[in-house]
Amino acid sequence: MDADVIVVGSGISGGWAAKELTERGFSVLLLERGRHVEAGTDYITEHLAPFQLPYRGFGDRRRYAARKPVQSRLAGLSDANDHWFVDDVDNPYATHPDAEFAWIRGYHLGGRSITWGRASFRLSPLNFSEAGRDGHGIAWPITYDDLAPWYAHVERFIGVNGDRDGIATLPDGEFMPAHGMNCVEEHVKAVLAEKFAGRPMINERSAVLTRPLGDRQPCHYCGPCIRGCSTGSYFSSESSTLPAARATGRLKIMTDAIVDSLVYDPATRRATGVRVIDAKTKARTTLGARVVFLNASTLGTTQILLNSLDPASGRSFANRSDALGRYLMDHVMGPFGLATIPGFTDRMPLGNRPSGIYIPRFQNLSGQGGADERPFRRGYGYQGSASRQMWTRGGEGEDIGPALKHRLRTPGPWQMFIGAMGECMPYADNRATLGKELDRWGRPLLDVAFTWHANEHAMAQDMAVEAKAMLECAGGTDIVTSADLGPGGLAIHEMGTARMGADPAQAVLDAHNRCHDAANVFVTDGACMTASAAQNPSLTYMALTARAAAFAADQMKQGAL
Amino acid sequence: MHRRETLKWIAAAALVAPGAARAMAGHDHHAMAADAAPSALAPPAYTPFAPARHAALDRLVDLIIPADTTRGAKEAGVTGFIEMMHQHWMSPEEQRRCDAELDLVMAAFAAGGDPAVALYDGRRFKAPTLRKLTVYGYYTSEIGATEELDLNLVPGAYDACAAFGAGGRAPALNVWGISLSLDPGPRAADAAPPAIAPAAKGAA
């Protein structure tokens, strides 16, 4: 045995598994396929000015075309942050022109917890029960009440700022004070309250501190969180869970350690080890533990499980249901509305708030028909913010000389942006499989096929229509909307390929995130999600991880594992 | 690194004295600017344009953003920024477009007269790509960001609706990142495509 528990992946859920299990007295070996990152000192672009970056923040686009053609599908990839996104040539996967999936990845200690968007919303009782109401997808094997105490546990540790808004379909949590809305957002909020019943606009709930928490300092409002935060003001594995796990003295971390597969013993129906490849030398070794937590990201975990064969059948030990790899979801994201809001020019936010506003889902809530009913299933919400136009508006126009310089010396008009994010339904043909080709470590390439179906397209149209209606009511001018959906993956909320469900014939994982067919293998990253809901999912991954870790710890203490 | 400690102080101060935090944040910025940036973050080396074209670009960028109470685009190194982007960033089509625009500019300069007139076809500026690059190069330069606009890399506090009065400068930092596209977009000044006079091209 190399440890009581092997945790595969150091991102937002793997960090939680390491923390909870070490704090309960168990030794943890954390395997990270990417490089080591030292919190703070390795945040090499933090607080750099544009003129301190090689391309001023406009990105090294020739290198992206050659080496990061998928990662650069992400708006905002630049020379300020491209070290957090993988080289697509070195880390290939297969996808399809007519079913393209953009797999955005960060292979380094801390994973995508360094670059995440930090929005932290609970799923609601409705989200956990909606399949039972509308008959689409399968039922979650847990209820909101099962997870609620773990949401609270996670919120208290990561630090979430927000307001207790009292919205039944967006449950309140344990919050620090919100950053607060600016005057234009307050204006739009008041318009919605007056003219759109059932559409409250609230402060986004975000895992950024507005009060000190342990060694972590409140936000200093520099703005581009994606570069890393040396004060630990936003939650990441690096700022929070890994230091907590290290403090127990029971954490060992191996970086550059790629997990190929699990060793499965059909006699005991358990995993007996983890096959690991040294990313640099390609040397292979097998490590052993009582329990394995897979937190390698939705598709990374799926790739490992698909490649973990039951020697008796020659097929993945975790795929009796044939659900493994299927039901891939990503949030319906892309449609937006943008408008100029006249006035308020004597006001200007000071400091760069790392969050914005949220308009929770307002469609199909009652399930009884009525004003909120739409010609599609489930629903969507909006994130957004109001801000003043900056000097970039000077890139357009025909003026030069003193007039141009004078025009750009002060901020431009206010604009209100709202971008939608909606629930994606689980479809069997949105699927990851193993291909025949091997990567340079000898692992079968993951092949990912994903398309939006009619429900998502109908939702996207509605997102643009409603955005326009709200911005018009708020007095917006020059309104621009879009209903376009890009390829799947760009919400970076891929999930669902090893879903939870009570029936082993339909689902990979049980109510404790444990493989139906391996009592000591837990999956608590996005792969476990039975349904996507419309909310940003990371908080739910963390709560599910903490809950599953507590269960695994109890099982080990009782000698069952 | 002192940075982490400094920021702890700033963050703590932000709770009690936003003004002090801002002052400290400004100090912190200068301290950091003096640090050598990691070598991987240095801009790539580039070869300047031929002397006559370099001189014309120098003149053009300073016409687009001249010195007034603050220094202008030429002193901010925008010429070199455009030359670097030309060599390392632009597509072949964008390079050709920039080259053609610079040809037109040189012809206009050679023709004499008021360049502010000669650089226009009707209401259309003859070099829109170079104009855009000048704007983007200037406001991301140290002079453009810190002298002309207000660069505050670590504000230390947040005031959602601060008063913005006379004499205020726009912030230089665009938090969400700046995407630069040189795709020729629609131009408000004229519905017709820009007329490029063959004679002017030939004269360059």
PDB file of N, CA, C and O in Angstrom, chain A residues 46-47 51 54-56 59 61-62 181-183 220-223 230 346-350 352 391 394-399 401 405 409 411, chain B residues 3-4 7 41 63-64 66 68 70 87 89-90 94 120 125 131-132 137 140 142 148 153 155-156 158-162 164 169-170 172 175 187:
ATOM      1  N   GLU A  46       0.777  37.597 -12.509  1.00  0.00           N
ATOM      2  CA  GLU A  46      -0.085  38.327 -11.572  1.00  0.00           C
ATOM      3  C   GLU A  46       0.397  39.768 -11.438  1.00  0.00           C
ATOM      4  O   GLU A  46       1.574  40.018 -11.201  1.00  0.00           O
ATOM      5  N   HIS A  47      -0.515  40.697 -11.582  1.00  0.00           N
ATOM      6  CA  HIS A  47      -0.274  42.127 -11.385  1.00  0.00           C
ATOM      7  C   HIS A  47       0.706  42.731 -12.389  1.00  0.00           C
ATOM      8  O   HIS A  47       1.232  43.809 -12.159  1.00  0.00           O
ATOM      9  N   PHE A  51       2.154  46.362 -20.673  1.00  0.00           N
ATOM     10  CA  PHE A  51       3.448  46.553 -21.334  1.00  0.00           C
ATOM     11  C   PHE A  51       4.530  45.636 -20.762  1.00  0.00           C
ATOM     12  O   PHE A  51       5.657  45.648 -21.228  1.00  0.00           O
ATOM     13  N   PRO A  54       4.510  39.997 -23.322  1.00  0.00           N
ATOM     14  CA  PRO A  54       5.163  40.008 -24.647  1.00  0.00           C
ATOM     15  C   PRO A  54       4.267  40.557 -25.754  1.00  0.00           C
ATOM     16  O   PRO A  54       4.762  41.244 -26.643  1.00  0.00           O
ATOM     17  N   TYR A  55       2.984  40.276 -25.697  1.00  0.00           N
ATOM     18  CA  TYR A  55       2.074  40.768 -26.738  1.00  0.00           C
ATOM     19  C   TYR A  55       1.008  41.692 -26.140  1.00  0.00           C
ATOM     20  O   TYR A  55      -0.102  41.786 -26.660  1.00  0.00           O
ATOM     21  N   ARG A  56       1.346  42.335 -25.030  1.00  0.00           N
ATOM     22  CA  ARG A  56       0.454  43.309 -24.387  1.00  0.00           C
ATOM     23  C   ARG A  56      -0.877  42.699 -23.957  1.00  0.00           C
ATOM     24  O   ARG A  56      -1.847  43.406 -23.737  1.00  0.00           O
ATOM     25  N   GLY A  59      -2.199  38.130 -26.991  1.00  0.00           N
ATOM     26  CA  GLY A  59      -2.021  36.699 -27.256  1.00  0.00           C
ATOM     27  C   GLY A  59      -0.952  36.429 -28.307  1.00  0.00           C
ATOM     28  O   GLY A  59      -0.734  37.230 -29.214  1.00  0.00           O
ATOM     29  N   ARG A  61      -0.676  34.608 -31.035  1.00  0.00           N
ATOM     30  CA  ARG A  61      -1.664  33.827 -31.775  1.00  0.00           C
ATOM     31  C   ARG A  61      -1.066  32.883 -32.805  1.00  0.00           C
ATOM     32  O   ARG A  61      -1.699  31.914 -33.175  1.00  0.00           O
ATOM     33  N   ARG A  62       0.163  33.170 -33.306  1.00  0.00           N
ATOM     34  CA  ARG A  62       0.758  32.188 -34.222  1.00  0.00           C
ATOM     35  C   ARG A  62       1.080  30.894 -33.467  1.00  0.00           C
ATOM     36  O   ARG A  62       0.891  29.793 -33.984  1.00  0.00           O
ATOM     37  N   MET A 181     -23.572  45.875  -6.188  1.00  0.00           N
ATOM     38  CA  MET A 181     -23.848  46.292  -7.571  1.00  0.00           C
ATOM     39  C   MET A 181     -23.453  47.748  -7.782  1.00  0.00           C
ATOM     40  O   MET A 181     -23.489  48.548  -6.855  1.00  0.00           O
ATOM     41  N   ASN A 182     -23.127  48.089  -9.021  1.00  0.00           N
ATOM     42  CA  ASN A 182     -22.916  49.493  -9.351  1.00  0.00           C
ATOM     43  C   ASN A 182     -24.247  50.143  -9.725  1.00  0.00           C
ATOM     44  O   ASN A 182     -25.292  49.481  -9.782  1.00  0.00           O
ATOM     45  N   CYS A 183     -24.202  51.462  -9.975  1.00  0.00           N
ATOM     46  CA  CYS A 183     -25.444  52.229 -10.103  1.00  0.00           C
ATOM     47  C   CYS A 183     -26.266  51.775 -11.312  1.00  0.00           C
ATOM     48  O   CYS A 183     -27.497  51.764 -11.253  1.00  0.00           O
ATOM     49  N   HIS A 220      -8.289  42.144  -3.280  1.00  0.00           N
ATOM     50  CA  HIS A 220      -7.682  43.469  -3.468  1.00  0.00           C
ATOM     51  C   HIS A 220      -8.085  44.081  -4.815  1.00  0.00           C
ATOM     52  O   HIS A 220      -7.510  45.070  -5.233  1.00  0.00           O
ATOM     53  N   TYR A 221      -9.031  43.468  -5.493  1.00  0.00           N
ATOM     54  CA  TYR A 221      -9.686  44.067  -6.663  1.00  0.00           C
ATOM     55  C   TYR A 221      -8.738  44.405  -7.807  1.00  0.00           C
ATOM     56  O   TYR A 221      -8.904  45.403  -8.504  1.00  0.00           O
ATOM     57  N   CYS A 222      -7.732  43.536  -8.021  1.00  0.00           N
ATOM     58  CA  CYS A 222      -6.853  43.758  -9.178  1.00  0.00           C
ATOM     59  C   CYS A 222      -7.568  43.381 -10.470  1.00  0.00           C
ATOM     60  O   CYS A 222      -7.271  43.940 -11.518  1.00  0.00           O
ATOM     61  N   GLY A 223      -8.470  42.403 -10.399  1.00  0.00           N
ATOM     62  CA  GLY A 223      -9.309  42.113 -11.555  1.00  0.00           C
ATOM     63  C   GLY A 223      -9.108  40.783 -12.249  1.00  0.00           C
ATOM     64  O   GLY A 223     -10.000  39.948 -12.230  1.00  0.00           O
ATOM     65  N   SER A 230      -2.035  35.521  -5.289  1.00  0.00           N
ATOM     66  CA  SER A 230      -1.050  35.201  -4.245  1.00  0.00           C
ATOM     67  C   SER A 230      -1.579  35.477  -2.843  1.00  0.00           C
ATOM     68  O   SER A 230      -0.992  35.014  -1.872  1.00  0.00           O
ATOM     69  N   ASP A 346     -21.499  60.477 -14.416  1.00  0.00           N
ATOM     70  CA  ASP A 346     -20.712  61.045 -13.314  1.00  0.00           C
ATOM     71  C   ASP A 346     -20.292  59.959 -12.312  1.00  0.00           C
ATOM     72  O   ASP A 346     -19.804  60.251 -11.234  1.00  0.00           O
ATOM     73  N   ARG A 347     -20.505  58.713 -12.701  1.00  0.00           N
ATOM     74  CA  ARG A 347     -20.172  57.583 -11.811  1.00  0.00           C
ATOM     75  C   ARG A 347     -19.230  56.624 -12.521  1.00  0.00           C
ATOM     76  O   ARG A 347     -19.349  56.407 -13.738  1.00  0.00           O
ATOM     77  N   MET A 348     -18.322  56.050 -11.758  1.00  0.00           N
ATOM     78  CA  MET A 348     -17.329  55.145 -12.338  1.00  0.00           C
ATOM     79  C   MET A 348     -16.883  54.178 -11.245  1.00  0.00           C
ATOM     80  O   MET A 348     -16.447  54.620 -10.197  1.00  0.00           O
ATOM     81  N   PRO A 349     -17.027  52.866 -11.461  1.00  0.00           N
ATOM     82  CA  PRO A 349     -16.553  51.944 -10.422  1.00  0.00           C
ATOM     83  C   PRO A 349     -15.059  52.124 -10.182  1.00  0.00           C
ATOM     84  O   PRO A 349     -14.297  52.334 -11.119  1.00  0.00           O
ATOM     85  N   LEU A 350     -14.671  52.033  -8.920  1.00  0.00           N
ATOM     86  CA  LEU A 350     -13.268  52.117  -8.570  1.00  0.00           C
ATOM     87  C   LEU A 350     -12.837  50.751  -8.048  1.00  0.00           C
ATOM     88  O   LEU A 350     -13.437  50.233  -7.120  1.00  0.00           O
ATOM     89  N   ASN A 352     -11.595  46.686  -9.457  1.00  0.00           N
ATOM     90  CA  ASN A 352     -12.079  45.726 -10.451  1.00  0.00           C
ATOM     91  C   ASN A 352     -12.756  44.561  -9.733  1.00  0.00           C
ATOM     92  O   ASN A 352     -12.107  43.654  -9.236  1.00  0.00           O
ATOM     93  N   TRP A 391     -10.851  52.571 -23.477  1.00  0.00           N
ATOM     94  CA  TRP A 391     -10.150  53.146 -24.641  1.00  0.00           C
ATOM     95  C   TRP A 391     -10.281  52.285 -25.898  1.00  0.00           C
ATOM     96  O   TRP A 391     -10.080  52.790 -26.999  1.00  0.00           O
ATOM     97  N   GLY A 394     -11.833  53.350 -29.117  1.00  0.00           N
ATOM     98  CA  GLY A 394     -11.127  54.217 -30.063  1.00  0.00           C
ATOM     99  C   GLY A 394     -10.535  53.477 -31.245  1.00  0.00           C
ATOM    100  O   GLY A 394     -10.090  54.091 -32.216  1.00  0.00           O
ATOM    101  N   GLY A 395     -10.534  52.152 -31.178  1.00  0.00           N
ATOM    102  CA  GLY A 395     -10.041  51.370 -32.305  1.00  0.00           C
ATOM    103  C   GLY A 395     -10.912  51.524 -33.531  1.00  0.00           C
ATOM    104  O   GLY A 395     -10.458  51.356 -34.660  1.00  0.00           O
ATOM    105  N   GLU A 396     -12.175  51.830 -33.308  1.00  0.00           N
ATOM    106  CA  GLU A 396     -13.088  52.098 -34.425  1.00  0.00           C
ATOM    107  C   GLU A 396     -13.220  53.612 -34.568  1.00  0.00           C
ATOM    108  O   GLU A 396     -13.010  54.359 -33.625  1.00  0.00           O
ATOM    109  N   GLY A 397     -13.606  54.058 -35.726  1.00  0.00           N
ATOM    110  CA  GLY A 397     -13.783  55.495 -35.945  1.00  0.00           C
ATOM    111  C   GLY A 397     -12.759  56.014 -36.927  1.00  0.00           C
ATOM    112  O   GLY A 397     -11.829  55.298 -37.329  1.00  0.00           O
ATOM    113  N   GLU A 398     -12.936  57.239 -37.320  1.00  0.00           N
ATOM    114  CA  GLU A 398     -12.080  57.839 -38.344  1.00  0.00           C
ATOM    115  C   GLU A 398     -11.274  59.007 -37.789  1.00  0.00           C
ATOM    116  O   GLU A 398     -10.458  59.586 -38.497  1.00  0.00           O
ATOM    117  N   ASP A 399     -11.499  59.370 -36.533  1.00  0.00           N
ATOM    118  CA  ASP A 399     -10.836  60.553 -35.990  1.00  0.00           C
ATOM    119  C   ASP A 399      -9.398  60.256 -35.597  1.00  0.00           C
ATOM    120  O   ASP A 399      -9.063  59.141 -35.191  1.00  0.00           O
ATOM    121  N   GLY A 401      -5.623  62.433 -33.949  1.00  0.00           N
ATOM    122  CA  GLY A 401      -5.074  63.664 -33.407  1.00  0.00           C
ATOM    123  C   GLY A 401      -5.620  64.014 -32.038  1.00  0.00           C
ATOM    124  O   GLY A 401      -6.130  63.159 -31.317  1.00  0.00           O
ATOM    125  N   LYS A 405      -7.431  61.644 -28.938  1.00  0.00           N
ATOM    126  CA  LYS A 405      -6.774  61.472 -27.639  1.00  0.00           C
ATOM    127  C   LYS A 405      -7.674  62.005 -26.516  1.00  0.00           C
ATOM    128  O   LYS A 405      -7.817  61.381 -25.463  1.00  0.00           O
ATOM    129  N   ARG A 409      -9.666  59.928 -23.235  1.00  0.00           N
ATOM    130  CA  ARG A 409      -9.103  60.239 -21.917  1.00  0.00           C
ATOM    131  C   ARG A 409     -10.092  59.908 -20.799  1.00  0.00           C
ATOM    132  O   ARG A 409      -9.696  59.643 -19.671  1.00  0.00           O
ATOM    133  N   PRO A 411     -13.769  57.728 -19.574  1.00  0.00           N
ATOM    134  CA  PRO A 411     -14.498  56.507 -19.933  1.00  0.00           C
ATOM    135  C   PRO A 411     -15.659  56.815 -20.867  1.00  0.00           C
ATOM    136  O   PRO A 411     -16.195  57.917 -20.852  1.00  0.00           O
TER     137      PRO A 411
ATOM    138  N   ARG B   3       5.910  40.958  -2.247  1.00  0.00           N
ATOM    139  CA  ARG B   3       4.611  41.300  -2.806  1.00  0.00           C
ATOM    140  C   ARG B   3       3.466  40.759  -1.957  1.00  0.00           C
ATOM    141  O   ARG B   3       2.519  41.445  -1.655  1.00  0.00           O
ATOM    142  N   ARG B   4       3.614  39.509  -1.549  1.00  0.00           N
ATOM    143  CA  ARG B   4       2.527  38.901  -0.815  1.00  0.00           C
ATOM    144  C   ARG B   4       2.272  39.659   0.487  1.00  0.00           C
ATOM    145  O   ARG B   4       1.135  39.954   0.829  1.00  0.00           O
ATOM    146  N   LEU B   7       0.674  42.990  -0.192  1.00  0.00           N
ATOM    147  CA  LEU B   7      -0.740  42.873  -0.548  1.00  0.00           C
ATOM    148  C   LEU B   7      -1.592  42.545   0.666  1.00  0.00           C
ATOM    149  O   LEU B   7      -2.726  42.984   0.771  1.00  0.00           O
ATOM    150  N   LEU B  41       8.575  36.277 -20.468  1.00  0.00           N
ATOM    151  CA  LEU B  41       7.534  37.257 -20.743  1.00  0.00           C
ATOM    152  C   LEU B  41       8.056  38.446 -21.544  1.00  0.00           C
ATOM    153  O   LEU B  41       7.340  39.401 -21.789  1.00  0.00           O
ATOM    154  N   LEU B  63       0.807  61.533 -35.551  1.00  0.00           N
ATOM    155  CA  LEU B  63      -0.359  62.296 -36.019  1.00  0.00           C
ATOM    156  C   LEU B  63      -1.644  61.704 -35.419  1.00  0.00           C
ATOM    157  O   LEU B  63      -2.584  62.432 -35.105  1.00  0.00           O
ATOM    158  N   ILE B  64      -1.666  60.388 -35.283  1.00  0.00           N
ATOM    159  CA  ILE B  64      -2.871  59.735 -34.748  1.00  0.00           C
ATOM    160  C   ILE B  64      -3.023  60.045 -33.261  1.00  0.00           C
ATOM    161  O   ILE B  64      -4.097  60.419 -32.798  1.00  0.00           O
ATOM    162  N   PRO B  66      -0.963  62.395 -30.846  1.00  0.00           N
ATOM    163  CA  PRO B  66       0.163  63.322 -30.653  1.00  0.00           C
ATOM    164  C   PRO B  66       0.436  63.590 -29.169  1.00  0.00           C
ATOM    165  O   PRO B  66      -0.366  63.257 -28.304  1.00  0.00           O
ATOM    166  N   ASP B  68       0.483  66.013 -26.117  1.00  0.00           N
ATOM    167  CA  ASP B  68      -0.112  67.298 -25.689  1.00  0.00           C
ATOM    168  C   ASP B  68       0.360  67.526 -24.256  1.00  0.00           C
ATOM    169  O   ASP B  68       1.540  67.746 -24.037  1.00  0.00           O
ATOM    170  N   THR B  70       0.447  65.177 -22.243  1.00  0.00           N
ATOM    171  CA  THR B  70       1.190  63.927 -22.017  1.00  0.00           C
ATOM    172  C   THR B  70       1.875  63.546 -23.319  1.00  0.00           C
ATOM    173  O   THR B  70       1.519  64.036 -24.389  1.00  0.00           O
ATOM    174  N   GLN B  87       5.817  41.554 -37.660  1.00  0.00           N
ATOM    175  CA  GLN B  87       6.715  40.421 -37.852  1.00  0.00           C
ATOM    176  C   GLN B  87       6.232  39.158 -37.152  1.00  0.00           C
ATOM    177  O   GLN B  87       6.387  38.055 -37.678  1.00  0.00           O
ATOM    178  N   TRP B  89       3.000  38.616 -35.305  1.00  0.00           N
ATOM    179  CA  TRP B  89       1.604  38.420 -34.884  1.00  0.00           C
ATOM    180  C   TRP B  89       0.634  38.395 -36.063  1.00  0.00           C
ATOM    181  O   TRP B  89      -0.280  37.601 -36.097  1.00  0.00           O
ATOM    182  N   MET B  90       0.858  39.270 -37.044  1.00  0.00           N
ATOM    183  CA  MET B  90      -0.134  39.423 -38.122  1.00  0.00           C
ATOM    184  C   MET B  90      -0.116  38.239 -39.080  1.00  0.00           C
ATOM    185  O   MET B  90       0.904  37.601 -39.283  1.00  0.00           O
ATOM    186  N   GLU B  94      -2.998  40.393 -43.266  1.00  0.00           N
ATOM    187  CA  GLU B  94      -2.935  41.613 -42.447  1.00  0.00           C
ATOM    188  C   GLU B  94      -1.636  42.372 -42.707  1.00  0.00           C
ATOM    189  O   GLU B  94      -1.627  43.619 -42.749  1.00  0.00           O
ATOM    190  N   TYR B 120      -6.927  61.515 -45.667  1.00  0.00           N
ATOM    191  CA  TYR B 120      -8.345  61.138 -45.769  1.00  0.00           C
ATOM    192  C   TYR B 120      -8.789  61.047 -47.217  1.00  0.00           C
ATOM    193  O   TYR B 120      -8.361  61.822 -48.069  1.00  0.00           O
ATOM    194  N   PHE B 125     -10.438  57.690 -43.104  1.00  0.00           N
ATOM    195  CA  PHE B 125      -8.995  57.679 -42.870  1.00  0.00           C
ATOM    196  C   PHE B 125      -8.376  56.591 -43.737  1.00  0.00           C
ATOM    197  O   PHE B 125      -8.915  55.489 -43.834  1.00  0.00           O
ATOM    198  N   ARG B 131      -4.192  52.760 -37.832  1.00  0.00           N
ATOM    199  CA  ARG B 131      -4.817  53.608 -36.811  1.00  0.00           C
ATOM    200  C   ARG B 131      -5.208  52.763 -35.595  1.00  0.00           C
ATOM    201  O   ARG B 131      -4.935  53.121 -34.438  1.00  0.00           O
ATOM    202  N   LYS B 132      -5.827  51.619 -35.859  1.00  0.00           N
ATOM    203  CA  LYS B 132      -6.253  50.769 -34.750  1.00  0.00           C
ATOM    204  C   LYS B 132      -5.048  50.245 -33.966  1.00  0.00           C
ATOM    205  O   LYS B 132      -5.044  50.240 -32.735  1.00  0.00           O
ATOM    206  N   GLY B 137      -1.630  50.009 -29.372  1.00  0.00           N
ATOM    207  CA  GLY B 137      -0.235  50.057 -28.929  1.00  0.00           C
ATOM    208  C   GLY B 137       0.003  51.168 -27.917  1.00  0.00           C
ATOM    209  O   GLY B 137       0.756  50.998 -26.951  1.00  0.00           O
ATOM    210  N   THR B 140      -1.689  50.550 -24.305  1.00  0.00           N
ATOM    211  CA  THR B 140      -1.086  49.440 -23.558  1.00  0.00           C
ATOM    212  C   THR B 140       0.410  49.676 -23.317  1.00  0.00           C
ATOM    213  O   THR B 140       1.079  48.806 -22.779  1.00  0.00           O
ATOM    214  N   GLU B 142       3.618  51.877 -21.572  1.00  0.00           N
ATOM    215  CA  GLU B 142       3.787  52.445 -20.228  1.00  0.00           C
ATOM    216  C   GLU B 142       3.354  53.907 -20.206  1.00  0.00           C
ATOM    217  O   GLU B 142       2.681  54.349 -19.278  1.00  0.00           O
ATOM    218  N   GLU B 148      -1.060  58.925 -19.594  1.00  0.00           N
ATOM    219  CA  GLU B 148      -2.277  59.433 -20.226  1.00  0.00           C
ATOM    220  C   GLU B 148      -3.513  58.945 -19.475  1.00  0.00           C
ATOM    221  O   GLU B 148      -4.428  59.694 -19.205  1.00  0.00           O
ATOM    222  N   LEU B 153      -2.859  48.883 -10.739  1.00  0.00           N
ATOM    223  CA  LEU B 153      -2.838  47.420 -10.858  1.00  0.00           C
ATOM    224  C   LEU B 153      -3.391  46.735  -9.622  1.00  0.00           C
ATOM    225  O   LEU B 153      -3.892  45.620  -9.715  1.00  0.00           O
ATOM    226  N   PRO B 155      -5.882  48.028  -6.903  1.00  0.00           N
ATOM    227  CA  PRO B 155      -6.686  49.089  -6.267  1.00  0.00           C
ATOM    228  C   PRO B 155      -6.842  48.902  -4.761  1.00  0.00           C
ATOM    229  O   PRO B 155      -6.890  49.865  -4.016  1.00  0.00           O
ATOM    230  N   GLY B 156      -6.980  47.669  -4.312  1.00  0.00           N
ATOM    231  CA  GLY B 156      -7.072  47.439  -2.875  1.00  0.00           C
ATOM    232  C   GLY B 156      -8.440  47.674  -2.281  1.00  0.00           C
ATOM    233  O   GLY B 156      -8.679  47.322  -1.132  1.00  0.00           O
ATOM    234  N   TYR B 158     -12.905  48.453  -3.404  1.00  0.00           N
ATOM    235  CA  TYR B 158     -13.910  48.539  -4.454  1.00  0.00           C
ATOM    236  C   TYR B 158     -14.980  49.524  -4.048  1.00  0.00           C
ATOM    237  O   TYR B 158     -15.527  49.451  -2.948  1.00  0.00           O
ATOM    238  N   ASP B 159     -15.238  50.472  -4.930  1.00  0.00           N
ATOM    239  CA  ASP B 159     -16.340  51.412  -4.740  1.00  0.00           C
ATOM    240  C   ASP B 159     -17.192  51.315  -5.999  1.00  0.00           C
ATOM    241  O   ASP B 159     -16.769  51.728  -7.075  1.00  0.00           O
ATOM    242  N   ALA B 160     -18.365  50.732  -5.851  1.00  0.00           N
ATOM    243  CA  ALA B 160     -19.184  50.392  -7.018  1.00  0.00           C
ATOM    244  C   ALA B 160     -19.585  51.616  -7.819  1.00  0.00           C
ATOM    245  O   ALA B 160     -19.734  51.534  -9.035  1.00  0.00           O
ATOM    246  N   CYS B 161     -19.785  52.744  -7.166  1.00  0.00           N
ATOM    247  CA  CYS B 161     -20.309  53.930  -7.850  1.00  0.00           C
ATOM    248  C   CYS B 161     -19.563  55.164  -7.393  1.00  0.00           C
ATOM    249  O   CYS B 161     -20.163  56.122  -6.896  1.00  0.00           O
ATOM    250  N   ALA B 162     -18.259  55.154  -7.567  1.00  0.00           N
ATOM    251  CA  ALA B 162     -17.476  56.315  -7.166  1.00  0.00           C
ATOM    252  C   ALA B 162     -17.816  57.499  -8.066  1.00  0.00           C
ATOM    253  O   ALA B 162     -18.186  57.327  -9.227  1.00  0.00           O
ATOM    254  N   PHE B 164     -17.166  60.368 -10.572  1.00  0.00           N
ATOM    255  CA  PHE B 164     -16.171  60.604 -11.614  1.00  0.00           C
ATOM    256  C   PHE B 164     -16.346  62.036 -12.084  1.00  0.00           C
ATOM    257  O   PHE B 164     -17.329  62.372 -12.731  1.00  0.00           O
ATOM    258  N   ARG B 169      -9.306  60.629 -15.110  1.00  0.00           N
ATOM    259  CA  ARG B 169      -8.790  59.863 -16.244  1.00  0.00           C
ATOM    260  C   ARG B 169      -9.399  58.460 -16.236  1.00  0.00           C
ATOM    261  O   ARG B 169      -9.604  57.868 -15.178  1.00  0.00           O
ATOM    262  N   ALA B 170      -9.624  57.951 -17.403  1.00  0.00           N
ATOM    263  CA  ALA B 170     -10.160  56.591 -17.523  1.00  0.00           C
ATOM    264  C   ALA B 170      -9.114  55.588 -17.046  1.00  0.00           C
ATOM    265  O   ALA B 170      -7.921  55.815 -17.205  1.00  0.00           O
ATOM    266  N   ALA B 172      -6.723  52.427 -17.213  1.00  0.00           N
ATOM    267  CA  ALA B 172      -6.015  51.862 -18.363  1.00  0.00           C
ATOM    268  C   ALA B 172      -6.257  50.369 -18.496  1.00  0.00           C
ATOM    269  O   ALA B 172      -6.104  49.803 -19.563  1.00  0.00           O
ATOM    270  N   VAL B 175      -9.892  44.619 -17.516  1.00  0.00           N
ATOM    271  CA  VAL B 175      -9.724  43.434 -16.692  1.00  0.00           C
ATOM    272  C   VAL B 175     -10.020  42.146 -17.443  1.00  0.00           C
ATOM    273  O   VAL B 175      -9.389  41.127 -17.241  1.00  0.00           O
ATOM    274  N   ARG B 187     -17.512  50.315 -41.612  1.00  0.00           N
ATOM    275  CA  ARG B 187     -17.054  51.640 -41.184  1.00  0.00           C
ATOM    276  C   ARG B 187     -18.194  52.631 -41.285  1.00  0.00           C
ATOM    277  O   ARG B 187     -18.867  52.729 -42.307  1.00  0.00           O
TER     278      ARG B 187
END
